[in-house]
Phi, psi and omega in degrees: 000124162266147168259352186296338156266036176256121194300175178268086208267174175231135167246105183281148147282162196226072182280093225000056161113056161195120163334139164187157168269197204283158146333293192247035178036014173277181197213159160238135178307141152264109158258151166287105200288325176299353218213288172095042173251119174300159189219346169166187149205179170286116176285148182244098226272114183270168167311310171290338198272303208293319182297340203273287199324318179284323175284337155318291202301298158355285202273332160287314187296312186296331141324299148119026195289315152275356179274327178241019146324101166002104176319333198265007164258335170257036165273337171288335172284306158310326167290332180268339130320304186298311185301291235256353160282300155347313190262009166238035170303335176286314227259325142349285207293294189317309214280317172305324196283325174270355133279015183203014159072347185304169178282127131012313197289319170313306200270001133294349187259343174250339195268316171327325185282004211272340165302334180298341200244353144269348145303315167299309198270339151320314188293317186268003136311300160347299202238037179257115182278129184262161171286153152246128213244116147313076175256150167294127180118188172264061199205134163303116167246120172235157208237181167196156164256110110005080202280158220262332194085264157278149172227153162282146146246121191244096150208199215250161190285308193322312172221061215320320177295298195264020153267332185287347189286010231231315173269311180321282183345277205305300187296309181311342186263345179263353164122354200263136145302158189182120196300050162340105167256111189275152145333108181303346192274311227186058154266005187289320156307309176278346133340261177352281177334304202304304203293000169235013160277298201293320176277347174294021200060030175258157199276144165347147187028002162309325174218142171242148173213120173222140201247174163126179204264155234275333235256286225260261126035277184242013150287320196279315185288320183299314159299345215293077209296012184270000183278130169251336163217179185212142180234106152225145156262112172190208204286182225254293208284338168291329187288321234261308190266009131261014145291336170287300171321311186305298168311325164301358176225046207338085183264167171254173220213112165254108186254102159264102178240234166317162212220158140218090204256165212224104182267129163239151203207106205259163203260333186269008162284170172265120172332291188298294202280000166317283171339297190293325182308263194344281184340286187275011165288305188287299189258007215269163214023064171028047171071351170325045207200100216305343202239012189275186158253076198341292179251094219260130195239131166215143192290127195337311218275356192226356196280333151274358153284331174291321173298303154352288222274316115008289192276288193312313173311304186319291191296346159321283219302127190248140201259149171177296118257108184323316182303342177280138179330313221258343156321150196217346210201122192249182160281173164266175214284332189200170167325315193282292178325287171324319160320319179267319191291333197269010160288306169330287174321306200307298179325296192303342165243039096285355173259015181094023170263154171242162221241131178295306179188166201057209168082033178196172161301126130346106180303128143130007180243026188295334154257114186104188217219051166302159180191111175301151159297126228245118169234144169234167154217197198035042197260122202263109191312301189308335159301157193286010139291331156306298214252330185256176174312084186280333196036065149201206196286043186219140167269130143255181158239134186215136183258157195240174174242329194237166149295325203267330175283324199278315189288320179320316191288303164305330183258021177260056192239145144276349169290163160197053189272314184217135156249168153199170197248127188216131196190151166251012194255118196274340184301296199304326161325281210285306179300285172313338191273318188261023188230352182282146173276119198196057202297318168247134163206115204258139193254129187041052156164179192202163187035073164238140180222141183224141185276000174300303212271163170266174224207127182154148183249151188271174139085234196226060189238008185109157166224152203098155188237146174256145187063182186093181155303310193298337176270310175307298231250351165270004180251019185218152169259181171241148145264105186277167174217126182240135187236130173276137160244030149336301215111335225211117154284128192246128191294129168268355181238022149326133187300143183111342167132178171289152148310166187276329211238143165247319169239000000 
């Protein structure tokens, strides 16, 4: 890739309606994953920068200019944010695809839909309707939604935009302030994003941005007691000790965390298009994804033609600059990352998986942080290639024999995010679909997402759900209100006994 004309970006924290460094002025290098060339950096954020950032969000919710803003102006804000994102939608794909190494063709095609998701949460704000709950007696029950007040958003490199629109949306529309720690690896897109928050009209200190590494950074924001909920997506043992941090202060907790997702492929699909679903299921943001498919399950009586068919597909797939149209295939996000993965692999053909195709450095890719597509087979589910989270570009393949053998397998994960089923048999579709431990599971296609349905995993794969109603109504408490309409007060110490009823 050339850089040589690629400016020098900076990522400032954003502190109640102000650009700024860090305090005590330190920075982290941002590289280009593509290249392993700095491209800009980052402030890093102290424990005071982070407290300064939450009493912002704090004291703008406490104002109310956006917490009691007419609902139908800051559906207007948001919509006028969703325009203004559109139309810098180009200055997006660039900017992502070169921090965070994905292909173009990829991070246009996920970053386009994302005005939609402020626009969805815009709408449901609108029409989103509270209950009158049937009680006994002469008394009115109505419920109300409540925004929570500052809220974390925690998220991850892989997709940087459309994991934070995923959470943004929803807590702004319901009314909450809110503190954004992007990935210190891929902050550059939410900056950008801010500065057009900032220009739709949301008010002072309502979004904070504070930057810097999850240890330092986003232990002080997850403790923070004035957080009332935390949104993160990453790994398992990082999600487990911010639900601990939450709870001591009892905030509520959205975790999307660690995946072993599961393509199952039943003999009676069409061969090719299984292969292509599994293909892009497997590699797509170079498997970097809580939802790829990890673990590709096909059924014994097709299972070496599907390997065949596999290895040729695999071997297709053209690796290269991100920036270029005709890339297929990008880095994993850093040194470090590669480095663990292609360890991983050494494992994994000393526990017996044989290696299909990949499973090295690209040749001529030695610079930046490439890893061919990868496929094993003949892999013992139970092995750490079986069961744990690689997050990169590798598959396994394991054949199965019945549906009651494809589910064994499958749920014999401690993950439980995403699965998917590829079948012409519709009973069967429906049966297998309801019997996988899973929160998404898509039947003849895989990693589709909308921000109408929720998004969330079973088991220790996270809890809470992101987009939907369920995500709109988790960025809120409920209040109930009860009225008496008697008329009538009833004496309890009247002379003559108690009333029969006390509540």
């Amino acid at each position: 890739m050339n850089t040589t004309n690629t400016p020098h970006h900076e990522a400032l924290l954003f502190i109640d309606g102000e650009w700024t460094q860090a305090a005590d002025g330190r920075t982290l290098e941002i590289v280009n994953p593509a290249t392993g060339k700095s491209i800009g950096s980052l402030a890093v954020a102290s424990q005071h920068d982070v407290d300064r950032a939450v009493r912002a969000g704090h004291d703008a919710f406490e104002r109310g200019a956006w917490r009691d803003m007419p609902v139908q102006q800051k559906a207007r804000v948001l919509n006028r944010f969703a325009d203004l994102f559109e139309a810098d939608l180009e200055q997006f794909y660039q900017l992502e695809t070169l921090n965070n190494g994905r292909p173009t063709n990829e991070t246009r095609a996920q970053i386009g839909r994302l005005p939609q998701f402020y626009r969805y949460f815009a709408a449901l704000a609108l029409t989103r309707r509270s209950d009158v709950i049937p009680v006994e007696g002469p008394y009115l029950c109505y419920t109300q939604r409540v925004p929570l007040g500052v809220v974390a958003l925690m998220t991850s490199f892989n997709h940087p935009l459309m994991i934070l629109s995923k959470s943004l949306a929803p807590a702004l529309a319901t009314g909450n302030s809110v503190v954004i720690k992007a990935s210190e690896r891929t902050p550059l897109t939410t900056v950008r994003l801010v500065r057009l928050l900032h220009e739709a009209g949301i008010p002072k200190g309502v979004v904070n941005v504070v930057n810097g590494i999850g240890s330092e950074t986003g232990a002080a924001l997850a403790s923070h007691p004035l957080i009332r909920k935390i949104v993160f997506t990453g790994g398992t043992a990082v999600g487990r000790s911010i639900g601990e941090a939450a709870a001591r202060n009892f905030a509520l907790t959205t975790l999307e965390l660690g995946g072993k997702g599961a393509v199952i492929v039943f003999e009676d699909f069409d061969l090719e298009r299984a292969v292509t679903g599994a293909t892009f299921a497997a590699f797509i943001g170079a498997g970097q994804t809580c939802v790829c498919g990890a673990r590709i399950l096909v059924q014994r009586s097709i299972y070496r033609a599907f390997l065949e068919r596999l290895r040729e597909k695999t071997a297709g797939i053209r690796i290269g600059d991100p920036a270029d149209p005709d890339t297929q295939l990008g880095p994993v996000i850093s040194e470090s990352s590669r480095e663990r993965i292609l360890a991983m692999l050494e494992r994994a053909k000393a526990d017996g998986a044989k290696v299909l195709t990949g499973a090295r450095v690209p040749p001529g890719f030695e610079h930046g942080f490439f890893i061919e597509p990868t496929v094993l087979y003949d892999v013992d589910p139970q092995c750490e290639i079986g069961q744990e989270e690689v997050f990169g570009p590798v598959t396994v393949v394991m054949p199965f024999d019945d549906e009651a053998d494809a589910l064994r397998i499958a749920n014999g994960t401690k993950f439980g995010l995403a699965a998917s089923v590829w079948t012409n048999d519709v009973a069967r579709a429906h049966r297998v679909a309801g019997k996988l431990e899973f929160g998404l599971v898509w039947v003849n296609d895989h990693h589709r997402l909308d921000p109408a349905s929720p998004w969330g995993g079973f088991k220790q794969s996270g809890v809470g759900r992101e987009t939907g109603i369920e995500s709109f109504d988790q960025f809120s408490e409920a209040r109930a209100v009860t009225i008496n309409t008697s008329g009538e007060t009833t004496d309890w110490y009247a002379d003559g006994g108690a009333p029969a009823r006390l509540n």
